[in-house]
mmCIF file of C-alpha atoms in Angstrom:
data_model
loop_
_atom_site.group_PDB
_atom_site.id
_atom_site.type_symbol
_atom_site.label_atom_id
_atom_site.label_comp_id
_atom_site.label_asym_id
_atom_site.label_seq_id
_atom_site.Cartn_x
_atom_site.Cartn_y
_atom_site.Cartn_z
ATOM 1 C CA MET A 1 0.000 0.000 0.000
ATOM 2 C CA GLY A 2 1.072 3.589 -0.478
ATOM 3 C CA ASP A 3 2.650 6.262 1.686
ATOM 4 C CA ILE A 4 0.126 8.718 3.120
ATOM 5 C CA ALA A 5 0.559 11.891 5.154
ATOM 6 C CA VAL A 6 -2.256 12.982 7.451
ATOM 7 C CA VAL A 7 -2.170 16.691 8.257
ATOM 8 C CA GLY A 8 -3.798 17.251 11.647
ATOM 9 C CA GLY A 9 -3.469 15.622 15.060
ATOM 10 C CA GLY A 10 -6.992 16.024 16.425
ATOM 11 C CA VAL A 11 -9.652 13.352 16.660
ATOM 12 C CA ILE A 12 -10.349 13.352 12.900
ATOM 13 C CA GLY A 13 -6.693 13.180 11.886
ATOM 14 C CA LEU A 14 -5.804 10.447 14.379
ATOM 15 C CA THR A 15 -8.844 8.315 13.548
ATOM 16 C CA CYS A 16 -8.077 8.602 9.836
ATOM 17 C CA ALA A 17 -4.432 7.723 10.475
ATOM 18 C CA LEU A 18 -5.399 4.638 12.476
ATOM 19 C CA GLY A 19 -7.836 3.437 9.831
ATOM 20 C CA LEU A 20 -5.300 3.940 7.049
ATOM 21 C CA ALA A 21 -2.544 2.160 8.959
ATOM 22 C CA GLU A 22 -4.812 -0.763 9.758
ATOM 23 C CA ALA A 23 -5.649 -0.945 6.038
ATOM 24 C CA GLY A 24 -1.957 -1.451 5.312
ATOM 25 C CA HIS A 25 -0.725 2.029 4.405
ATOM 26 C CA ARG A 26 2.485 3.609 5.687
ATOM 27 C CA VAL A 27 1.177 6.663 7.513
ATOM 28 C CA GLU A 28 2.811 9.805 8.882
ATOM 29 C CA VAL A 29 0.827 12.304 10.965
ATOM 30 C CA VAL A 30 2.189 15.815 10.511
ATOM 31 C CA ALA A 31 0.812 18.414 12.917
ATOM 32 C CA ASP A 32 1.940 21.597 14.624
ATOM 33 C CA LEU A 33 0.022 20.759 17.799
ATOM 34 C CA ALA A 34 0.047 17.713 20.017
ATOM 35 C CA PRO A 35 -3.384 16.029 20.263
ATOM 36 C CA GLY A 36 -3.954 17.585 23.677
ATOM 37 C CA GLY A 37 -3.529 21.062 22.189
ATOM 38 C CA THR A 38 -6.181 20.673 19.511
ATOM 39 C CA VAL A 39 -9.811 21.780 19.650
ATOM 40 C CA SER A 40 -10.720 18.105 20.019
ATOM 41 C CA ALA A 41 -9.347 18.191 23.551
ATOM 42 C CA VAL A 42 -11.722 21.039 24.451
ATOM 43 C CA ALA A 43 -14.847 19.190 23.312
ATOM 44 C CA GLY A 44 -17.348 17.955 25.861
ATOM 45 C CA GLY A 45 -17.173 14.573 24.171
ATOM 46 C CA LEU A 46 -20.866 13.730 24.020
ATOM 47 C CA TRP A 47 -21.919 11.718 20.959
ATOM 48 C CA PHE A 48 -24.317 14.218 19.407
ATOM 49 C CA PRO A 49 -24.401 15.562 15.814
ATOM 50 C CA TYR A 50 -24.018 19.314 16.382
ATOM 51 C CA LEU A 51 -23.213 22.004 13.794
ATOM 52 C CA ALA A 52 -22.588 19.572 10.940
ATOM 53 C CA ALA A 53 -24.138 18.886 7.545
ATOM 54 C CA PRO A 54 -25.330 17.408 5.184
ATOM 55 C CA ALA A 55 -27.929 15.599 7.250
ATOM 56 C CA ASP A 56 -27.937 12.248 5.434
ATOM 57 C CA ALA A 57 -24.153 11.871 5.480
ATOM 58 C CA VAL A 58 -23.903 13.110 9.067
ATOM 59 C CA LEU A 59 -26.334 10.447 10.243
ATOM 60 C CA ARG A 60 -24.476 7.760 8.298
ATOM 61 C CA TRP A 61 -21.120 8.778 9.777
ATOM 62 C CA ALA A 62 -22.609 9.141 13.261
ATOM 63 C CA ARG A 63 -24.074 5.624 13.065
ATOM 64 C CA VAL A 64 -20.642 4.130 12.362
ATOM 65 C CA SER A 65 -19.074 6.076 15.222
ATOM 66 C CA LEU A 66 -21.854 5.094 17.611
ATOM 67 C CA ALA A 67 -21.130 1.424 16.967
ATOM 68 C CA ARG A 68 -17.368 1.852 17.438
ATOM 69 C CA PHE A 69 -17.765 3.811 20.674
ATOM 70 C CA ALA A 70 -20.158 1.152 21.940
ATOM 71 C CA GLU A 71 -17.321 -1.358 21.524
ATOM 72 C CA LEU A 72 -14.919 0.919 23.420
ATOM 73 C CA ALA A 73 -17.269 1.961 26.222
ATOM 74 C CA ASP A 74 -16.037 1.205 29.732
ATOM 75 C CA ARG A 75 -12.779 -0.334 28.514
ATOM 76 C CA PRO A 76 -9.953 0.778 30.796
ATOM 77 C CA GLY A 77 -7.873 3.558 29.305
ATOM 78 C CA THR A 78 -10.186 4.557 26.470
ATOM 79 C CA GLY A 79 -11.939 7.389 28.292
ATOM 80 C CA VAL A 80 -15.270 6.251 26.813
ATOM 81 C CA TRP A 81 -18.459 5.603 28.801
ATOM 82 C CA TRP A 82 -22.024 4.700 27.800
ATOM 83 C CA ARG A 83 -24.299 6.970 29.822
ATOM 84 C CA GLU A 84 -27.907 8.066 30.032
ATOM 85 C CA GLY A 85 -28.923 11.694 29.725
ATOM 86 C CA ILE A 86 -31.564 14.026 28.400
ATOM 87 C CA VAL A 87 -31.784 16.410 25.445
ATOM 88 C CA LEU A 88 -34.225 19.218 26.209
ATOM 89 C CA HIS A 89 -36.342 20.971 23.590
ATOM 90 C CA ARG A 90 -37.990 24.367 23.848
ATOM 91 C CA ASP A 91 -39.201 24.249 20.229
ATOM 92 C CA ARG A 92 -42.427 22.365 19.582
ATOM 93 C CA ASP A 93 -41.048 20.923 16.344
ATOM 94 C CA PRO A 94 -37.414 19.922 17.065
ATOM 95 C CA ASP A 95 -35.161 18.001 14.708
ATOM 96 C CA LEU A 96 -35.277 14.443 16.017
ATOM 97 C CA SER A 97 -33.635 12.719 13.055
ATOM 98 C CA TRP A 98 -30.625 11.690 15.155
ATOM 99 C CA THR A 99 -32.818 9.746 17.576
ATOM 100 C CA ALA A 100 -33.407 7.059 14.942
ATOM 101 C CA LEU A 101 -29.822 5.915 15.609
ATOM 102 C CA VAL A 102 -30.357 5.480 19.355
ATOM 103 C CA PRO A 103 -32.170 2.245 20.272
ATOM 104 C CA ASP A 104 -33.235 2.947 23.874
ATOM 105 C CA ARG A 105 -34.667 6.443 23.485
ATOM 106 C CA ARG A 106 -37.877 7.523 25.160
ATOM 107 C CA ALA A 107 -39.849 10.709 25.585
ATOM 108 C CA ALA A 108 -39.104 12.540 28.815
ATOM 109 C CA GLU A 109 -41.781 12.517 31.499
ATOM 110 C CA PRO A 110 -43.275 15.911 32.483
ATOM 111 C CA GLY A 111 -41.504 15.738 35.833
ATOM 112 C CA GLU A 112 -38.137 15.536 34.075
ATOM 113 C CA LEU A 113 -38.631 18.837 32.232
ATOM 114 C CA PRO A 114 -37.562 22.216 33.641
ATOM 115 C CA ASP A 115 -39.770 25.274 33.261
ATOM 116 C CA GLY A 116 -39.930 26.543 29.685
ATOM 117 C CA VAL A 117 -39.026 23.176 28.180
ATOM 118 C CA VAL A 118 -41.793 21.592 26.094
ATOM 119 C CA SER A 119 -40.273 18.144 25.493
ATOM 120 C CA GLY A 120 -37.173 16.040 25.891
ATOM 121 C CA VAL A 121 -35.521 12.845 24.739
ATOM 122 C CA VAL A 122 -33.961 10.504 27.298
ATOM 123 C CA CYS A 123 -31.368 8.133 25.852
ATOM 124 C CA SER A 124 -27.986 6.523 26.428
ATOM 125 C CA VAL A 125 -25.057 7.484 24.189
ATOM 126 C CA PRO A 126 -21.256 7.552 24.403
ATOM 127 C CA VAL A 127 -19.535 10.150 26.569
ATOM 128 C CA VAL A 128 -15.855 10.629 25.765
ATOM 129 C CA ASP A 129 -13.193 12.128 28.012
ATOM 130 C CA THR A 130 -11.409 13.626 25.033
ATOM 131 C CA ALA A 131 -8.025 14.106 26.737
ATOM 132 C CA ALA A 132 -7.841 10.446 27.769
ATOM 133 C CA TYR A 133 -9.336 9.271 24.484
ATOM 134 C CA LEU A 134 -6.853 11.229 22.336
ATOM 135 C CA ASP A 135 -3.992 9.684 24.312
ATOM 136 C CA TRP A 136 -5.466 6.231 23.763
ATOM 137 C CA LEU A 137 -6.008 6.937 20.066
ATOM 138 C CA ALA A 138 -2.450 8.216 19.591
ATOM 139 C CA ALA A 139 -1.098 5.104 21.304
ATOM 140 C CA ARG A 140 -3.198 2.889 19.037
ATOM 141 C CA CYS A 141 -1.822 4.754 16.028
ATOM 142 C CA ALA A 142 1.750 4.272 17.201
ATOM 143 C CA GLY A 143 1.061 0.599 17.781
ATOM 144 C CA ALA A 144 -0.191 0.315 14.210
ATOM 145 C CA GLY A 145 3.038 1.829 12.875
ATOM 146 C CA VAL A 146 1.951 5.448 12.419
ATOM 147 C CA VAL A 147 4.872 7.908 12.581
ATOM 148 C CA PHE A 148 4.359 11.346 14.162
ATOM 149 C CA ARG A 149 6.172 14.521 13.148
ATOM 150 C CA ARG A 150 5.680 17.949 14.731
ATOM 151 C CA ALA A 151 5.656 20.545 11.954
ATOM 152 C CA ARG A 152 3.422 23.251 10.538
ATOM 153 C CA VAL A 153 2.421 22.416 6.978
ATOM 154 C CA SER A 154 1.938 25.397 4.655
ATOM 155 C CA ARG A 155 1.088 23.462 1.499
ATOM 156 C CA PRO A 156 0.303 19.796 0.913
ATOM 157 C CA ALA A 157 2.701 19.966 -2.053
ATOM 158 C CA ASP A 158 5.562 20.448 0.424
ATOM 159 C CA LEU A 159 5.027 16.920 1.729
ATOM 160 C CA PRO A 160 6.798 14.054 -0.051
ATOM 161 C CA GLN A 161 3.943 11.554 0.181
ATOM 162 C CA PRO A 162 1.918 10.926 -2.999
ATOM 163 C CA THR A 163 -1.323 11.028 -0.949
ATOM 164 C CA VAL A 164 -2.167 13.637 1.676
ATOM 165 C CA VAL A 165 -5.209 13.656 3.950
ATOM 166 C CA VAL A 166 -6.114 17.197 5.000
ATOM 167 C CA ALA A 167 -7.719 16.869 8.437
ATOM 168 C CA ALA A 168 -6.377 20.005 10.106
ATOM 169 C CA GLY A 169 -9.633 21.425 11.416
ATOM 170 C CA LEU A 170 -9.793 25.195 11.094
ATOM 171 C CA ARG A 171 -6.502 25.380 9.150
ATOM 172 C CA SER A 172 -7.767 23.022 6.475
ATOM 173 C CA GLY A 173 -9.324 25.817 4.445
ATOM 174 C CA ASP A 174 -5.962 27.563 4.066
ATOM 175 C CA LEU A 175 -4.287 24.333 2.999
ATOM 176 C CA VAL A 176 -6.703 23.659 0.133
ATOM 177 C CA ASP A 177 -7.812 27.221 -0.717
ATOM 178 C CA ASP A 178 -11.307 26.824 0.721
ATOM 179 C CA PRO A 179 -12.691 30.165 2.027
ATOM 180 C CA THR A 180 -15.889 28.620 3.434
ATOM 181 C CA VAL A 181 -14.322 27.368 6.686
ATOM 182 C CA GLU A 182 -15.384 29.522 9.641
ATOM 183 C CA PRO A 183 -14.633 29.323 13.378
ATOM 184 C CA VAL A 184 -17.365 29.013 15.982
ATOM 185 C CA ARG A 185 -15.857 29.826 19.358
ATOM 186 C CA GLY A 186 -16.734 27.658 22.341
ATOM 187 C CA GLN A 187 -15.853 28.200 25.994
ATOM 188 C CA VAL A 188 -16.205 25.559 28.698
ATOM 189 C CA VAL A 189 -15.492 25.236 32.391
ATOM 190 C CA ARG A 190 -14.845 21.879 34.027
ATOM 191 C CA LEU A 191 -16.110 21.304 37.555
ATOM 192 C CA ALA A 192 -15.200 18.580 40.027
ATOM 193 C CA ASN A 193 -17.738 15.799 39.649
ATOM 194 C CA PRO A 194 -19.826 15.348 42.825
ATOM 195 C CA GLY A 195 -20.888 11.888 41.625
ATOM 196 C CA LEU A 196 -23.035 12.641 38.591
ATOM 197 C CA THR A 197 -23.349 10.269 35.645
ATOM 198 C CA ARG A 198 -26.403 11.741 33.857
ATOM 199 C CA TRP A 199 -25.737 14.384 31.205
ATOM 200 C CA VAL A 200 -28.081 17.156 30.058
ATOM 201 C CA VAL A 201 -28.180 19.244 26.871
ATOM 202 C CA ASP A 202 -30.302 22.392 26.512
ATOM 203 C CA ASP A 203 -29.183 23.951 23.232
ATOM 204 C CA ASP A 204 -32.236 26.217 22.952
ATOM 205 C CA ASN A 205 -31.830 27.782 26.389
ATOM 206 C CA PRO A 206 -32.801 31.466 26.024
ATOM 207 C CA GLY A 207 -29.621 32.474 27.846
ATOM 208 C CA GLY A 208 -27.445 30.502 25.444
ATOM 209 C CA MET A 209 -26.588 26.892 24.696
ATOM 210 C CA THR A 210 -26.255 24.944 27.936
ATOM 211 C CA TYR A 211 -24.918 21.511 28.765
ATOM 212 C CA ALA A 212 -23.413 19.540 31.616
ATOM 213 C CA ILE A 213 -21.555 16.377 30.688
ATOM 214 C CA PRO A 214 -20.185 14.239 33.549
ATOM 215 C CA ARG A 215 -17.097 12.283 32.613
ATOM 216 C CA GLY A 216 -14.790 10.666 35.167
ATOM 217 C CA HIS A 217 -13.517 13.138 37.741
ATOM 218 C CA ASP A 218 -15.064 16.224 36.111
ATOM 219 C CA VAL A 219 -18.201 17.666 34.541
ATOM 220 C CA VAL A 220 -17.817 19.688 31.339
ATOM 221 C CA CYS A 221 -20.101 22.724 31.527
ATOM 222 C CA GLY A 222 -20.870 24.900 28.559
ATOM 223 C CA GLY A 223 -21.183 26.663 26.528
ATOM 224 C CA THR A 224 -20.997 29.199 23.766
ATOM 225 C CA ALA A 225 -21.278 29.196 19.976
ATOM 226 C CA GLU A 226 -19.828 32.506 18.790
ATOM 227 C CA ARG A 227 -19.640 32.390 15.019
ATOM 228 C CA GLY A 228 -16.658 34.130 13.464
ATOM 229 C CA GLU A 229 -14.907 34.762 16.794
ATOM 230 C CA THR A 230 -11.252 33.753 16.934
ATOM 231 C CA GLY A 231 -10.125 34.786 20.415
ATOM 232 C CA LEU A 232 -8.841 31.995 22.640
ATOM 233 C CA GLY A 233 -8.780 34.000 25.863
ATOM 234 C CA HIS A 234 -10.926 33.015 28.836
ATOM 235 C CA ASP A 235 -13.868 35.361 29.502
ATOM 236 C CA ALA A 236 -14.843 35.423 33.194
ATOM 237 C CA GLY A 237 -18.237 36.995 32.463
ATOM 238 C CA VAL A 238 -19.095 34.289 29.955
ATOM 239 C CA GLU A 239 -18.095 31.650 32.505
ATOM 240 C CA ARG A 240 -20.372 33.133 35.170
ATOM 241 C CA ALA A 241 -23.297 33.119 32.742
ATOM 242 C CA VAL A 242 -22.586 29.510 31.722
ATOM 243 C CA LEU A 243 -22.446 28.372 35.338
ATOM 244 C CA ASP A 244 -25.665 30.208 36.200
ATOM 245 C CA ARG A 245 -27.469 28.363 33.404
ATOM 246 C CA VAL A 246 -25.903 25.015 34.277
ATOM 247 C CA VAL A 247 -26.697 25.269 37.987
ATOM 248 C CA ALA A 248 -30.305 26.124 37.172
ATOM 249 C CA LEU A 249 -30.513 22.749 35.404
ATOM 250 C CA VAL A 250 -28.240 20.769 37.760
ATOM 251 C CA PRO A 251 -28.412 22.311 41.256
ATOM 252 C CA SER A 252 -25.961 19.782 42.697
ATOM 253 C CA LEU A 253 -23.184 21.559 40.788
ATOM 254 C CA ARG A 254 -23.710 24.848 42.637
ATOM 255 C CA ASP A 255 -20.695 24.536 44.927
ATOM 256 C CA ALA A 256 -18.532 22.266 42.794
ATOM 257 C CA PRO A 257 -14.989 23.663 42.494
ATOM 258 C CA VAL A 258 -13.506 24.556 39.114
ATOM 259 C CA VAL A 259 -11.013 21.968 37.858
ATOM 260 C CA SER A 260 -9.991 23.631 34.604
ATOM 261 C CA ARG A 261 -11.124 25.941 31.814
ATOM 262 C CA ALA A 262 -10.783 25.836 28.041
ATOM 263 C CA VAL A 263 -11.642 27.692 24.844
ATOM 264 C CA GLY A 264 -11.692 26.196 21.360
ATOM 265 C CA LEU A 265 -12.627 27.114 17.805
ATOM 266 C CA ARG A 266 -14.972 24.661 16.132
ATOM 267 C CA PRO A 267 -14.153 24.266 12.408
ATOM 268 C CA THR A 268 -17.479 24.841 10.650
ATOM 269 C CA ARG A 269 -18.405 24.813 6.995
ATOM 270 C CA PRO A 270 -21.735 24.755 5.111
ATOM 271 C CA SER A 271 -21.150 21.005 4.898
ATOM 272 C CA VAL A 272 -18.409 18.588 5.886
ATOM 273 C CA ARG A 273 -15.918 18.258 3.068
ATOM 274 C CA LEU A 274 -14.906 14.680 2.408
ATOM 275 C CA ASP A 275 -13.632 14.142 -1.112
ATOM 276 C CA ARG A 276 -10.622 13.247 -3.254
ATOM 277 C CA VAL A 277 -8.922 15.365 -5.891
ATOM 278 C CA THR A 278 -5.587 15.224 -7.692
ATOM 279 C CA ARG A 279 -3.326 18.262 -7.910
ATOM 280 C CA SER A 280 -0.061 18.163 -9.838
ATOM 281 C CA GLY A 281 0.052 14.399 -9.471
ATOM 282 C CA GLN A 282 -0.561 14.409 -5.709
ATOM 283 C CA VAL A 283 -3.792 12.923 -4.351
ATOM 284 C CA LEU A 284 -5.530 15.145 -1.777
ATOM 285 C CA ILE A 285 -8.235 13.679 0.443
ATOM 286 C CA SER A 286 -10.099 16.364 2.355
ATOM 287 C CA CYS A 287 -11.799 15.569 5.656
ATOM 288 C CA TYR A 288 -12.737 18.694 7.579
ATOM 289 C CA GLY A 289 -15.552 21.058 8.523
ATOM 290 C CA HIS A 290 -17.068 18.858 11.244
ATOM 291 C CA GLY A 291 -18.253 21.778 13.376
ATOM 292 C CA GLY A 292 -19.100 20.586 16.874
ATOM 293 C CA ALA A 293 -19.342 16.936 15.839
ATOM 294 C CA GLY A 294 -15.757 15.842 15.286
ATOM 295 C CA VAL A 295 -15.880 13.096 17.900
ATOM 296 C CA THR A 296 -19.379 12.066 16.823
ATOM 297 C CA LEU A 297 -18.459 11.678 13.147
ATOM 298 C CA SER A 298 -14.837 10.564 13.495
ATOM 299 C CA TRP A 299 -15.071 6.818 12.880
ATOM 300 C CA GLY A 300 -17.595 7.138 10.047
ATOM 301 C CA CYS A 301 -15.560 9.784 8.238
ATOM 302 C CA ALA A 302 -12.342 7.833 8.726
ATOM 303 C CA ALA A 303 -13.942 4.793 7.089
ATOM 304 C CA ASP A 304 -14.776 6.927 4.037
ATOM 305 C CA VAL A 305 -11.221 8.308 3.941
ATOM 306 C CA VAL A 306 -9.867 4.758 3.884
ATOM 307 C CA GLY A 307 -12.248 4.001 1.034
ATOM 308 C CA LEU A 308 -10.916 6.977 -0.926
ATOM 309 C CA SER A 309 -7.264 6.029 -0.355
ATOM 310 C CA GLY A 310 -7.176 3.229 -2.897
ATOM 311 C CA PRO A 311 -5.930 3.461 -6.479
#
């Protein structure tokens, strides 16, 4: 099989690299950031198709990932759990297409709904501690023979490999001259977990998107979705507003101490780009624009990348 460079060390790049290596390719991951420094490490890690299109492909990719995470759930070292939670809806006609993928879903009982919420879906899905999971994924890649090189790629043509997978998140647009990639800024605060396992998502909260996702020792609380914003600095006022909304939904978090904080830029695009082109004899496979669903779509997209890597 051929030599392939994967540009990008986040969840998409690493999952693609692992799939390609397991298919028999010689793979090098070239990235300017370690996995823990990517936006993937900021993500709450809940399997949920957020800010990604087109709908049909997103559901197909999410289905593949759901099955793979189910295999990994509760294995030591993976950072993956299978946990119940609730998605709240304030709109009387919400998009429920994703629920077709979840076998144990049910409508929330009236007593489970906060004021102002008209309906909800209770279900069990994967929750991923992204820091632990990225470490596990990188180790799996290394075990499969993937080579890692820390470097900032300016042009795919500068790489010697005949095939290059562009999976560099927000930087992908610059690498392939795509002006449609846009950041959506997200800020989270992680609280010490007082023993919670049930997650909650309230994207339509009038104060702003709100979620609390218990992982192992912490609970990821968010969030924001500031389109076009590029600042990575922590905003104390935003954090106070996030915590006010979260505590209103999960009162047991009121006095939980802060463990850490993070800000990341989701790489959005009108639709995920996953295609293959040839430029000056070099094959370019694009895989970027996953918005807030990189973890959710990772295994499904990687399978398509492997399919595009053949002759």
